[in-house]
Short mmCIF file of N, CA and C in Angstrom, two decimals:
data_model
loop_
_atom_site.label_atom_id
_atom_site.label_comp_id
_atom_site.label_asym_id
_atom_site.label_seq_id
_atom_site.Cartn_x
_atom_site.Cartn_y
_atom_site.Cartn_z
N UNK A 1462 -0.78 10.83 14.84
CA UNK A 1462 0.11 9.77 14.40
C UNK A 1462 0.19 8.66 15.46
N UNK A 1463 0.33 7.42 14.92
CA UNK A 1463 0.06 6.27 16.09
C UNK A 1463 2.06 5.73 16.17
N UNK A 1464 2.06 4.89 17.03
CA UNK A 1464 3.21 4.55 17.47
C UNK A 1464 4.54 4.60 16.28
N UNK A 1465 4.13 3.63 15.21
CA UNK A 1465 4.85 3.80 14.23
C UNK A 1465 4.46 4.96 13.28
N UNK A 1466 4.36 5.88 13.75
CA UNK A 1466 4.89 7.30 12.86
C UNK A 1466 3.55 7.41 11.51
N UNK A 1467 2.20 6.38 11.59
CA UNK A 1467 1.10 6.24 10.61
C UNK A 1467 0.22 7.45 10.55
N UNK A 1468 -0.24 8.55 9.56
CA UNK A 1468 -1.44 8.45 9.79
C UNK A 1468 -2.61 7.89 9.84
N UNK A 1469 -3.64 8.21 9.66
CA UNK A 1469 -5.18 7.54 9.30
C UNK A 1469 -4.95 6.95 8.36
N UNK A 1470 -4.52 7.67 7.33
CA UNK A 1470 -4.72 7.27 5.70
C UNK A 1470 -3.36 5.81 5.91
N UNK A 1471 -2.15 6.32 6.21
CA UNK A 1471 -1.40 5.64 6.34
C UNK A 1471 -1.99 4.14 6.90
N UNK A 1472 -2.66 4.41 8.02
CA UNK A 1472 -2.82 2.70 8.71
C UNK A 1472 -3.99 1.94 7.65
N UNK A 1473 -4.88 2.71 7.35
CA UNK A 1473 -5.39 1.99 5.86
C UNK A 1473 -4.73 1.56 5.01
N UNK A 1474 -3.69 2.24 4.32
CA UNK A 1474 -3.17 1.68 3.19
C UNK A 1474 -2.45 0.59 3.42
N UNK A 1475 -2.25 0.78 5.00
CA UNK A 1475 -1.15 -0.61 5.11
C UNK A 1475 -1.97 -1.40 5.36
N UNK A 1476 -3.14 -1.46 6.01
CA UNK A 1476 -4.16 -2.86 6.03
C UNK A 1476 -4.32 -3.16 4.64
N UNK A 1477 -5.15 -2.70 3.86
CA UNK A 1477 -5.26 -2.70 2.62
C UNK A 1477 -3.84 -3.95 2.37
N UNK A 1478 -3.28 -2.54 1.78
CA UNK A 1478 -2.05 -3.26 1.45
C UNK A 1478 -1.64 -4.92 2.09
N UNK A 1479 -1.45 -5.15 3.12
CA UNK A 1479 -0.93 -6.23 3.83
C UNK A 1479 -2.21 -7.47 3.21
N UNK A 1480 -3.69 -7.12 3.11
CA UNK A 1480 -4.52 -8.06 2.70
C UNK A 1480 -4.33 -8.63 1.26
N UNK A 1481 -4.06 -7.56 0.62
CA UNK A 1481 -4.04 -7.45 -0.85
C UNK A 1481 -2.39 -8.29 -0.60
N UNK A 1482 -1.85 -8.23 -0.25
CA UNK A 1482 -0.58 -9.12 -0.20
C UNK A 1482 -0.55 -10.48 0.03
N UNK A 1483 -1.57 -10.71 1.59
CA UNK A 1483 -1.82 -12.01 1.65
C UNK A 1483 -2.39 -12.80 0.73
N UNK A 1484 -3.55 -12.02 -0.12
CA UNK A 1484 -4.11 -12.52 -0.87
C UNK A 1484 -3.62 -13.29 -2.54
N UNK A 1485 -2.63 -12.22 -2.65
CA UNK A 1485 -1.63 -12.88 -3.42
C UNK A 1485 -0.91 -14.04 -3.74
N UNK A 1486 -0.84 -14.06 -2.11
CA UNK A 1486 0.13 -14.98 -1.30
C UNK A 1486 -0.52 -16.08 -1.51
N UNK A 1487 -2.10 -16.08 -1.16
CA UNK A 1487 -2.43 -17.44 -1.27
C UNK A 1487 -2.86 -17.68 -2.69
N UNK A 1488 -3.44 -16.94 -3.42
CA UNK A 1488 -3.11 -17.26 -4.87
C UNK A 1488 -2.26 -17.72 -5.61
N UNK A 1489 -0.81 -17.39 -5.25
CA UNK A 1489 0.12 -18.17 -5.60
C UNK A 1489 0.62 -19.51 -5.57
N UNK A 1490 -0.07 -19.86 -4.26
CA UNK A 1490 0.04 -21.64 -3.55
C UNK A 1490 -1.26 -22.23 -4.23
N UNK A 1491 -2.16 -21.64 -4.52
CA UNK A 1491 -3.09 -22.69 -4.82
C UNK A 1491 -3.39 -22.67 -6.56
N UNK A 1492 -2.84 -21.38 -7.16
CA UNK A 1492 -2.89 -21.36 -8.48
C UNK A 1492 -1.72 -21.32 -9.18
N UNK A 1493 -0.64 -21.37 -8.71
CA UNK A 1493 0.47 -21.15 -8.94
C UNK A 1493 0.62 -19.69 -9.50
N UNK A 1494 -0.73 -18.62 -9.69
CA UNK A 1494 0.04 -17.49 -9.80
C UNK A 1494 -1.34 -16.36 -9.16
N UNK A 1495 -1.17 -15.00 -9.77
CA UNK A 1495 -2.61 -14.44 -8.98
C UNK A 1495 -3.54 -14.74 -9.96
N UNK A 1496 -4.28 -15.23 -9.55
CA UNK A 1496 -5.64 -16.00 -10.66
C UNK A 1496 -6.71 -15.09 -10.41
N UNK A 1497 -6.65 -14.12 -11.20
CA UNK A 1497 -7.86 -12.79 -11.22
C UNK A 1497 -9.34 -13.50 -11.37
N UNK A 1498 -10.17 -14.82 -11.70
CA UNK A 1498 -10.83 -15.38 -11.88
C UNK A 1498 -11.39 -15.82 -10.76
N UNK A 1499 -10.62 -16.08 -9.65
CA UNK A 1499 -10.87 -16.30 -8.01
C UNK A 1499 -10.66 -15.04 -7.32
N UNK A 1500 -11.32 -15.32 -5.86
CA UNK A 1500 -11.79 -14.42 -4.92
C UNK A 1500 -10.02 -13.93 -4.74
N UNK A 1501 -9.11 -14.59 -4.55
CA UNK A 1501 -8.12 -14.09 -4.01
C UNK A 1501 -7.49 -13.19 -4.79
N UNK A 1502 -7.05 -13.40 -6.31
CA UNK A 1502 -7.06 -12.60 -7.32
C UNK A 1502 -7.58 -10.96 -7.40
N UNK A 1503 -9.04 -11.15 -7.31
CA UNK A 1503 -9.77 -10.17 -7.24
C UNK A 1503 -9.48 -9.14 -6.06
N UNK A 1504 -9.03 -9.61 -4.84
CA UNK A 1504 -8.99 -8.93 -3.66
C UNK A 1504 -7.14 -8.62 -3.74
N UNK A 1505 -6.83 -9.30 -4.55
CA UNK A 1505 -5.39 -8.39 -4.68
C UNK A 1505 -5.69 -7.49 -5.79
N UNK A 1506 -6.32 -7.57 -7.00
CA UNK A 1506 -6.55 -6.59 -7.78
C UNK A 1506 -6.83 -5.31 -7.13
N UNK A 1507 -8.06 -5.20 -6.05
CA UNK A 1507 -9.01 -3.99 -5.99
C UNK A 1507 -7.88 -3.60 -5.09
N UNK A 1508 -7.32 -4.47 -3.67
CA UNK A 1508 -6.88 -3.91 -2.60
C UNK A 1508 -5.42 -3.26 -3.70
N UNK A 1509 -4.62 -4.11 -4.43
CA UNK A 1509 -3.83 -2.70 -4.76
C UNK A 1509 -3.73 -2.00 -5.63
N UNK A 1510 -4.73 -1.88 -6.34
CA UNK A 1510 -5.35 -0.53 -6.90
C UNK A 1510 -5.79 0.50 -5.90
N UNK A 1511 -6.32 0.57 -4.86
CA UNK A 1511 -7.25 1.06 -3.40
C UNK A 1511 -5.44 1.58 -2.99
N UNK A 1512 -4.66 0.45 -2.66
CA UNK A 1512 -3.50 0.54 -1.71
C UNK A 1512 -2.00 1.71 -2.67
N UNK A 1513 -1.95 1.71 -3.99
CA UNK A 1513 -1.26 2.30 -4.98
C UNK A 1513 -1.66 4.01 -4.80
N UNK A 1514 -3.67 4.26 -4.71
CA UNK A 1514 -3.87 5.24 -4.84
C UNK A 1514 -3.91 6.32 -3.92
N UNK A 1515 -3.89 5.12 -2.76
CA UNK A 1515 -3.95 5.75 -1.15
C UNK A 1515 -2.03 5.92 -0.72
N UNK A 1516 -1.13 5.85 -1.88
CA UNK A 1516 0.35 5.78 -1.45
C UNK A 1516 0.23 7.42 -1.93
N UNK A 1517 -0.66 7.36 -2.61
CA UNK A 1517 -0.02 8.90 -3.54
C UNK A 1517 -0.56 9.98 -2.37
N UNK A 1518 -1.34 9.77 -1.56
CA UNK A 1518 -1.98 10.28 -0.51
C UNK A 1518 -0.38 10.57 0.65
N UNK A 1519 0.46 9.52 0.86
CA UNK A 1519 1.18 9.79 1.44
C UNK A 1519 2.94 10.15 1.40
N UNK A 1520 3.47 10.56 2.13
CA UNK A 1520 4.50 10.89 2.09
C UNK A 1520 5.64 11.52 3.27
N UNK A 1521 6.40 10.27 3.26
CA UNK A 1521 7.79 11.13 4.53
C UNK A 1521 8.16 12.34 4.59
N UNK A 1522 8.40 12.49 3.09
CA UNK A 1522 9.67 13.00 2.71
C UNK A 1522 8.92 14.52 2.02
N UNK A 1523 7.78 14.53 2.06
CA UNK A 1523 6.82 15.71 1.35
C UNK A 1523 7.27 15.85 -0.47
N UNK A 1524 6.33 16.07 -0.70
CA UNK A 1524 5.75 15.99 -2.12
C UNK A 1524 6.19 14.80 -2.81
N UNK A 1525 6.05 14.88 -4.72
CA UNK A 1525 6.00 13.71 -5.47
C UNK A 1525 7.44 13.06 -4.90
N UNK A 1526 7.66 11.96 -4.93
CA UNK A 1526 9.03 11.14 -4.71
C UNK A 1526 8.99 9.85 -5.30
N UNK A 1527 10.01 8.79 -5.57
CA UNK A 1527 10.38 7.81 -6.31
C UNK A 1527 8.68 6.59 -5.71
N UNK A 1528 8.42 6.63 -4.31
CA UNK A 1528 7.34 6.07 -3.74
C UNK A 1528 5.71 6.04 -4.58
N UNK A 1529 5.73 7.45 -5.29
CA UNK A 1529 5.15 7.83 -5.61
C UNK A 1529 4.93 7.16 -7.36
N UNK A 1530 6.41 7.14 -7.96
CA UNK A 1530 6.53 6.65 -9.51
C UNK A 1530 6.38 5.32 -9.12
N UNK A 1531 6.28 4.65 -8.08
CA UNK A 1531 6.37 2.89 -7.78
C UNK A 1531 4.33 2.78 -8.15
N UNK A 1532 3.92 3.67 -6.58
CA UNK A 1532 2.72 3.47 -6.78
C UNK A 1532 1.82 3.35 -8.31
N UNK A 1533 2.47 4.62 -9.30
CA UNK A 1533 1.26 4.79 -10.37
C UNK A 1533 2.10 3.14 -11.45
N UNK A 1534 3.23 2.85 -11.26
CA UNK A 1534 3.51 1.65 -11.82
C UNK A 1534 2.87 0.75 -11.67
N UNK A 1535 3.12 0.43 -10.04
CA UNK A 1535 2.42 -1.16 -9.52
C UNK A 1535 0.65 -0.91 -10.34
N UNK A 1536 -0.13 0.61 -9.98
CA UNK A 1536 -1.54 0.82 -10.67
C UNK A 1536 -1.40 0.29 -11.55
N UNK A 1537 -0.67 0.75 -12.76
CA UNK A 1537 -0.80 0.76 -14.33
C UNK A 1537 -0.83 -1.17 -14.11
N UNK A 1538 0.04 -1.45 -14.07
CA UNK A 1538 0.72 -2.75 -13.69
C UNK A 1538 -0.59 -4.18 -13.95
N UNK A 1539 -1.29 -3.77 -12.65
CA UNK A 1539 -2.68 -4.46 -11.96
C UNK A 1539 -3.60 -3.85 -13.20
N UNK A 1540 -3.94 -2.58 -13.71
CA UNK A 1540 -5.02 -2.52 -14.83
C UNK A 1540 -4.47 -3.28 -16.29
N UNK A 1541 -3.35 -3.06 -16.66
CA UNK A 1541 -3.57 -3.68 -18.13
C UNK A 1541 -3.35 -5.24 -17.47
N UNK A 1542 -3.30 -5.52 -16.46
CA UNK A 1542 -3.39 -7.08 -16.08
C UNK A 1542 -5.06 -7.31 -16.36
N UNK A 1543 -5.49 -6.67 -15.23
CA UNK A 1543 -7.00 -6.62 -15.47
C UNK A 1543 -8.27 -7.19 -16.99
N UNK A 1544 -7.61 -5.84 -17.59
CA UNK A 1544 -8.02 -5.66 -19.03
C UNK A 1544 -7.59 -6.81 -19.68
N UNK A 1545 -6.24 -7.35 -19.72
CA UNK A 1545 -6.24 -8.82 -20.37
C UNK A 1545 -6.83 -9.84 -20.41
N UNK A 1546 -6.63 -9.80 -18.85
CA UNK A 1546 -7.87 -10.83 -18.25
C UNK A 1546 -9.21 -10.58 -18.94
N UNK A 1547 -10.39 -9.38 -18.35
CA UNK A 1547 -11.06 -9.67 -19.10
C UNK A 1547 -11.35 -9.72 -20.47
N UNK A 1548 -10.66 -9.33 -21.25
CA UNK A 1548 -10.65 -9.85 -23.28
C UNK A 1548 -9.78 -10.44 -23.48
N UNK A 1549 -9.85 -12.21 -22.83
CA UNK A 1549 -9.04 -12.87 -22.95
C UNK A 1549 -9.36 -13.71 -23.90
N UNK A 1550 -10.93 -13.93 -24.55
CA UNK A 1550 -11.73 -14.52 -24.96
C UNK A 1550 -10.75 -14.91 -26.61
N UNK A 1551 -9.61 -16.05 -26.42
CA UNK A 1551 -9.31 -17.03 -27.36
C UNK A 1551 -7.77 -16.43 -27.77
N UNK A 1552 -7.54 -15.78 -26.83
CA UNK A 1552 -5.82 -14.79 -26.75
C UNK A 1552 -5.31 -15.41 -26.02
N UNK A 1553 -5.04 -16.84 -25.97
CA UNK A 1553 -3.63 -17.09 -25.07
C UNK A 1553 -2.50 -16.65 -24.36
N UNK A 1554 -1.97 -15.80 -25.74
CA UNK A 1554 -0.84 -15.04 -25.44
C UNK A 1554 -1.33 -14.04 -24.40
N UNK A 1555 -1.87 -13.64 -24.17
CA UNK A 1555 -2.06 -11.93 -23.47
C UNK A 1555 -1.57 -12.89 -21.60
N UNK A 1556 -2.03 -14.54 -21.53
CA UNK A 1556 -1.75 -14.85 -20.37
C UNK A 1556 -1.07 -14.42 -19.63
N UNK A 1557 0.59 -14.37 -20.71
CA UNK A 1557 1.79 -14.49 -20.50
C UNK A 1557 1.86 -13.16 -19.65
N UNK A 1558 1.22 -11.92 -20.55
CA UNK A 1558 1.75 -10.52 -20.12
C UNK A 1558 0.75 -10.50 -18.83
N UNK A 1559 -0.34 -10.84 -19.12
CA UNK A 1559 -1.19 -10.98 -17.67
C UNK A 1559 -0.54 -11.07 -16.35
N UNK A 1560 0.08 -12.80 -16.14
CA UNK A 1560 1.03 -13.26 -15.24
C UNK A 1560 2.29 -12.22 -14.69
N UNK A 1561 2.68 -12.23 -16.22
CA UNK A 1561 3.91 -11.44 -15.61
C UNK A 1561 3.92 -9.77 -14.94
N UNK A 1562 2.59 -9.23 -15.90
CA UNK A 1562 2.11 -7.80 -15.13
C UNK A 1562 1.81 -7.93 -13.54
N UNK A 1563 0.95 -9.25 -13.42
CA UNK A 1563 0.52 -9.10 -11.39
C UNK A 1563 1.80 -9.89 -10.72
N UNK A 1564 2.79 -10.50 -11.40
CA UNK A 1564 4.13 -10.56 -10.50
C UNK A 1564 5.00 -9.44 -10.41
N UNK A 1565 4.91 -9.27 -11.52
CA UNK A 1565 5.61 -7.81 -11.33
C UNK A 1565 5.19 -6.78 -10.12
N UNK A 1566 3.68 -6.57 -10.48
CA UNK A 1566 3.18 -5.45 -9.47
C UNK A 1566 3.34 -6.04 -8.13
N UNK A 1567 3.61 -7.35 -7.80
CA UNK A 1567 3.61 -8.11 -6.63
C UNK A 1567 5.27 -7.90 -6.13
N UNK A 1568 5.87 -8.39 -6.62
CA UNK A 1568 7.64 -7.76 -6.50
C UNK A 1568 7.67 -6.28 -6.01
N UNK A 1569 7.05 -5.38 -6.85
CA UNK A 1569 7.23 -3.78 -7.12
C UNK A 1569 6.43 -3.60 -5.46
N UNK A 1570 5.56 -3.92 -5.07
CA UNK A 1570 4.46 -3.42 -3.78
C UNK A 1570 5.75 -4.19 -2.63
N UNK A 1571 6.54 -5.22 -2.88
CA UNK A 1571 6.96 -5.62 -1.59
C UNK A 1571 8.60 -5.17 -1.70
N UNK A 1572 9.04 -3.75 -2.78
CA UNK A 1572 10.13 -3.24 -1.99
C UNK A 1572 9.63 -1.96 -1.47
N UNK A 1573 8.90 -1.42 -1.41
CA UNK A 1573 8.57 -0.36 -0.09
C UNK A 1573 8.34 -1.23 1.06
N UNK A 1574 7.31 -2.41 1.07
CA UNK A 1574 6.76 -3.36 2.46
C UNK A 1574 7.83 -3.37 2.80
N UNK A 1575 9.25 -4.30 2.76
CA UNK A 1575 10.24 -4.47 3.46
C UNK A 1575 10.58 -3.21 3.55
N UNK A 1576 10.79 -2.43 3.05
CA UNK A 1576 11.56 -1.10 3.95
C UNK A 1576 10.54 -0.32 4.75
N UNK A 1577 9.75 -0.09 4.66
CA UNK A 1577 8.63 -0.03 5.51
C UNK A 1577 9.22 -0.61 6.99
N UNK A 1578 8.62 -1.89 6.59
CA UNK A 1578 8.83 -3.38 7.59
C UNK A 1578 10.02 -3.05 8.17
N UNK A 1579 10.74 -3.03 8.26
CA UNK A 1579 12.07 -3.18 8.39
C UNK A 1579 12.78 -2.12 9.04
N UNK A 1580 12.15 -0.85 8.59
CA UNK A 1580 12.86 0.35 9.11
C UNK A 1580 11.60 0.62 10.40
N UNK A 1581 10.36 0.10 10.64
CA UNK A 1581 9.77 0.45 11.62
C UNK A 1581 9.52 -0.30 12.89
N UNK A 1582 10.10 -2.09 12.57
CA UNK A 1582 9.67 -3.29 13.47
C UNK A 1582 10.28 -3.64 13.60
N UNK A 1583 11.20 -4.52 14.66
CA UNK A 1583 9.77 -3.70 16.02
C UNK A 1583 10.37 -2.91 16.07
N UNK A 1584 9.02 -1.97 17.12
CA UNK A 1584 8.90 0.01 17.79
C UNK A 1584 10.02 -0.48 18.28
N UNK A 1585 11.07 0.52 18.34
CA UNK A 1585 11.64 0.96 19.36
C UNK A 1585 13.49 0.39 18.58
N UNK A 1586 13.35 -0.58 18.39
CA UNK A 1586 14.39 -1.21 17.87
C UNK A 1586 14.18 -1.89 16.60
N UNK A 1587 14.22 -1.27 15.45
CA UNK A 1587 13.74 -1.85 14.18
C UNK A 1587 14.72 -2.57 14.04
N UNK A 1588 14.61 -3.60 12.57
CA UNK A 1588 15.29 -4.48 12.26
C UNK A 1588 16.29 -4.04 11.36
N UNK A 1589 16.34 -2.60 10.82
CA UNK A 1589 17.15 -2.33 9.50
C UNK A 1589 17.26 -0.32 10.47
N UNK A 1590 18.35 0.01 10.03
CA UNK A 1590 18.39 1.34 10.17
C UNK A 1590 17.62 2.32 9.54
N UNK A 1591 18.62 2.50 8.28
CA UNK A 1591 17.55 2.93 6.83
C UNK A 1591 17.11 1.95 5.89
N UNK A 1592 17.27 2.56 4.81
CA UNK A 1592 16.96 1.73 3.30
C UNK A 1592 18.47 1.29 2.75
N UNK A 1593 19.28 1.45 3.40
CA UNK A 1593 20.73 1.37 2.68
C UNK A 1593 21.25 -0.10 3.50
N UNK A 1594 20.42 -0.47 4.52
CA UNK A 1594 21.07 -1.31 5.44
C UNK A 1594 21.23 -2.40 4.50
N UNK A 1595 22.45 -3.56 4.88
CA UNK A 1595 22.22 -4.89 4.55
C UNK A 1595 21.23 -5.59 4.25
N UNK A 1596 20.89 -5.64 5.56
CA UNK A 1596 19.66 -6.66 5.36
C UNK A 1596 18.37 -6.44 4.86
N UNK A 1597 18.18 -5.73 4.19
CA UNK A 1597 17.03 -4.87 3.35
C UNK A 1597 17.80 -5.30 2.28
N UNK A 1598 18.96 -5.00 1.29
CA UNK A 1598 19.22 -4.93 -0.01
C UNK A 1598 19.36 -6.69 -0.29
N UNK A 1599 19.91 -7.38 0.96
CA UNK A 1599 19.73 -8.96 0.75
C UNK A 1599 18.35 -9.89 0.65
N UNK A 1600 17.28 -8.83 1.78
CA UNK A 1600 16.02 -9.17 1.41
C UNK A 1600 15.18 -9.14 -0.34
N UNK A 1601 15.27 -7.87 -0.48
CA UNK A 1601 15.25 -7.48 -1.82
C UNK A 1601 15.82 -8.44 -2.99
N UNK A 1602 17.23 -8.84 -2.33
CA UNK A 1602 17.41 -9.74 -3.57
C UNK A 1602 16.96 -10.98 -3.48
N UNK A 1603 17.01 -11.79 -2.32
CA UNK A 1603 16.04 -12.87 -2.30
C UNK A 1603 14.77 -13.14 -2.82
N UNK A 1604 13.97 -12.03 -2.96
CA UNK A 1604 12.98 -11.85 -3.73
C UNK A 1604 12.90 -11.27 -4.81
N UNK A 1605 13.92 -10.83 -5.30
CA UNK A 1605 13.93 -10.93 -6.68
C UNK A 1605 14.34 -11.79 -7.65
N UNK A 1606 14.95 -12.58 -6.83
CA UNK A 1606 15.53 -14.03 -7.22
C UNK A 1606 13.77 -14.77 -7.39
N UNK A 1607 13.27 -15.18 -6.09
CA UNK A 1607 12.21 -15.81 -6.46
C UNK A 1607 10.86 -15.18 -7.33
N UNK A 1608 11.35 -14.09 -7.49
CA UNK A 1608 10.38 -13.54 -8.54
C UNK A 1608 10.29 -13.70 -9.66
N UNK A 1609 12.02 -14.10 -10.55
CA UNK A 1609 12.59 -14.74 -11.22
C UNK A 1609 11.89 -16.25 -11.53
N UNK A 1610 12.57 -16.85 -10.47
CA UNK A 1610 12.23 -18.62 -10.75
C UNK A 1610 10.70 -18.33 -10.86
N UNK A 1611 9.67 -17.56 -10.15
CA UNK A 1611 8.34 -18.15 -10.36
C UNK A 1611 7.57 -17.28 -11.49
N UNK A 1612 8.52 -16.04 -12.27
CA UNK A 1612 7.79 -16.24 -13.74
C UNK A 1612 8.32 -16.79 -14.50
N UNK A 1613 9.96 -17.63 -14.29
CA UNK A 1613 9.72 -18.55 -15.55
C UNK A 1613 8.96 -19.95 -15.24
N UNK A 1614 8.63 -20.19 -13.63
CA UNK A 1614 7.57 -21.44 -13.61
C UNK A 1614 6.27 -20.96 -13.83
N UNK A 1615 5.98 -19.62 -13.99
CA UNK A 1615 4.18 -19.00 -15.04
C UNK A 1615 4.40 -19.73 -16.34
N UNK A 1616 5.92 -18.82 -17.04
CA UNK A 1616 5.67 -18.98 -18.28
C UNK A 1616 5.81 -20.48 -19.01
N UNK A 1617 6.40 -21.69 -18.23
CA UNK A 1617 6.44 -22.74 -18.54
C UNK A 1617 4.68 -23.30 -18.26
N UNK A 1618 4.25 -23.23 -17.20
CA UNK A 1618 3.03 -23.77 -16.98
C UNK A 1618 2.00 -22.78 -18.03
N UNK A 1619 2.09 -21.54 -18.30
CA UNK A 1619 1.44 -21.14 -19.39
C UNK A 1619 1.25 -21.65 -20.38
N UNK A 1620 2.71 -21.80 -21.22
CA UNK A 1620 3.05 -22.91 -22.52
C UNK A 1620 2.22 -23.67 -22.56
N UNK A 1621 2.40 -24.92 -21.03
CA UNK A 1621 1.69 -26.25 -21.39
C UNK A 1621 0.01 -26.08 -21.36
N UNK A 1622 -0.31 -25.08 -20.87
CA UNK A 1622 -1.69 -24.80 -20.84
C UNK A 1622 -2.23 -23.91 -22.22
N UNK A 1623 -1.56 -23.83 -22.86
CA UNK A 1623 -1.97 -23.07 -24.11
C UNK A 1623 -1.82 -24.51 -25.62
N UNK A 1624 -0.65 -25.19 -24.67
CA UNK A 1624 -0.61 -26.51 -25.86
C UNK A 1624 -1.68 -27.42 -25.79
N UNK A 1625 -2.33 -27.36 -24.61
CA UNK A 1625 -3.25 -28.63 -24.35
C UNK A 1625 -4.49 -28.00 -25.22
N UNK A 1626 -4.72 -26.43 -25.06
CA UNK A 1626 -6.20 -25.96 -25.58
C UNK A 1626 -6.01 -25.84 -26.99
N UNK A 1627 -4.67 -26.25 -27.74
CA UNK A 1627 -4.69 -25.25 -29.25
C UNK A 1627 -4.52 -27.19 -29.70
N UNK A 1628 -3.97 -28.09 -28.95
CA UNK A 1628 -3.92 -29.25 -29.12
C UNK A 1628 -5.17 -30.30 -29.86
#
């Protein structure tokens, strides 16, 4: 085990994971959402599919736990996103569930990260005690707030992009 309490598998999933996050991240600024069609898309697809399957691998607390029902969610989440995407061929609608499936799985992957985050950084003196602390449940809601505003700015920019092609 390395400083923060990781195994092997563990410090993978969190690279993984953390890429597949960034990648999101910048998908979001330049497409306004994860655009499975671009490189960044794609590398949040695989990394958290890779990062979901490598959670089930781990565990604090020993055996199945709530960590565990997140992971096969956020999975499911990212595949019928996937699958929309590709038989999208003249289905508008499926956009909608598309969008909202990889925000979702994007929300769902970053309440373990912050408690993760939070309960381990920095070594020695983390920023949060447990999972019950303040500033974890205020984090959480901050981002669920903006998880909010930016699928109803999907589903508005969806609309206008479905009016211009049926137009």
């Amino acid at each position: 085990m390395g400083k923060m309490g990781l195994s092997n598998l563990g410090i993978f999933h969190t690279v993984i994971g953390l890429v597949a996050l960034i990648a999101a991240i910048l998908s979001f600024i330049r497409y306004g959402k994860v655009n499975l069609s671009h490189p960044t898309g794609k590398i949040y697809f695989f990394g958290t599919v890779t990062t979901s399957l490598t959670a089930l691998g781990i565990s604090k607390h020993g055996g199945f736990n709530p960590g565990h029902v997140f992971s096969i969610l956020i999975a499911i989440l990212v595949v019928v996103a996937f699958f929309l995407y590709a038989r999208r061929k003249g289905n508008n609608a499926s956009r909608f569930i598309e969008n909202f499936c990889l925000s979702l799985s994007f929300f769902l992957s970053l309440i373990p990260t912050v408690n993760e985050t939070f309960t381990r950084v920095p070594i020695g003196h983390p920023l949060a005690k447990d999972i019950t602390d303040p500033l974890i449940g205020k984090t959480l809601l901050t981002l669920f707030i903006l998880f909010i505003v930016g699928s109803v700015y999907q589903f508005i920019k969806q609309k206008r992009i479905n009016k211009t092609i049926h137009a």
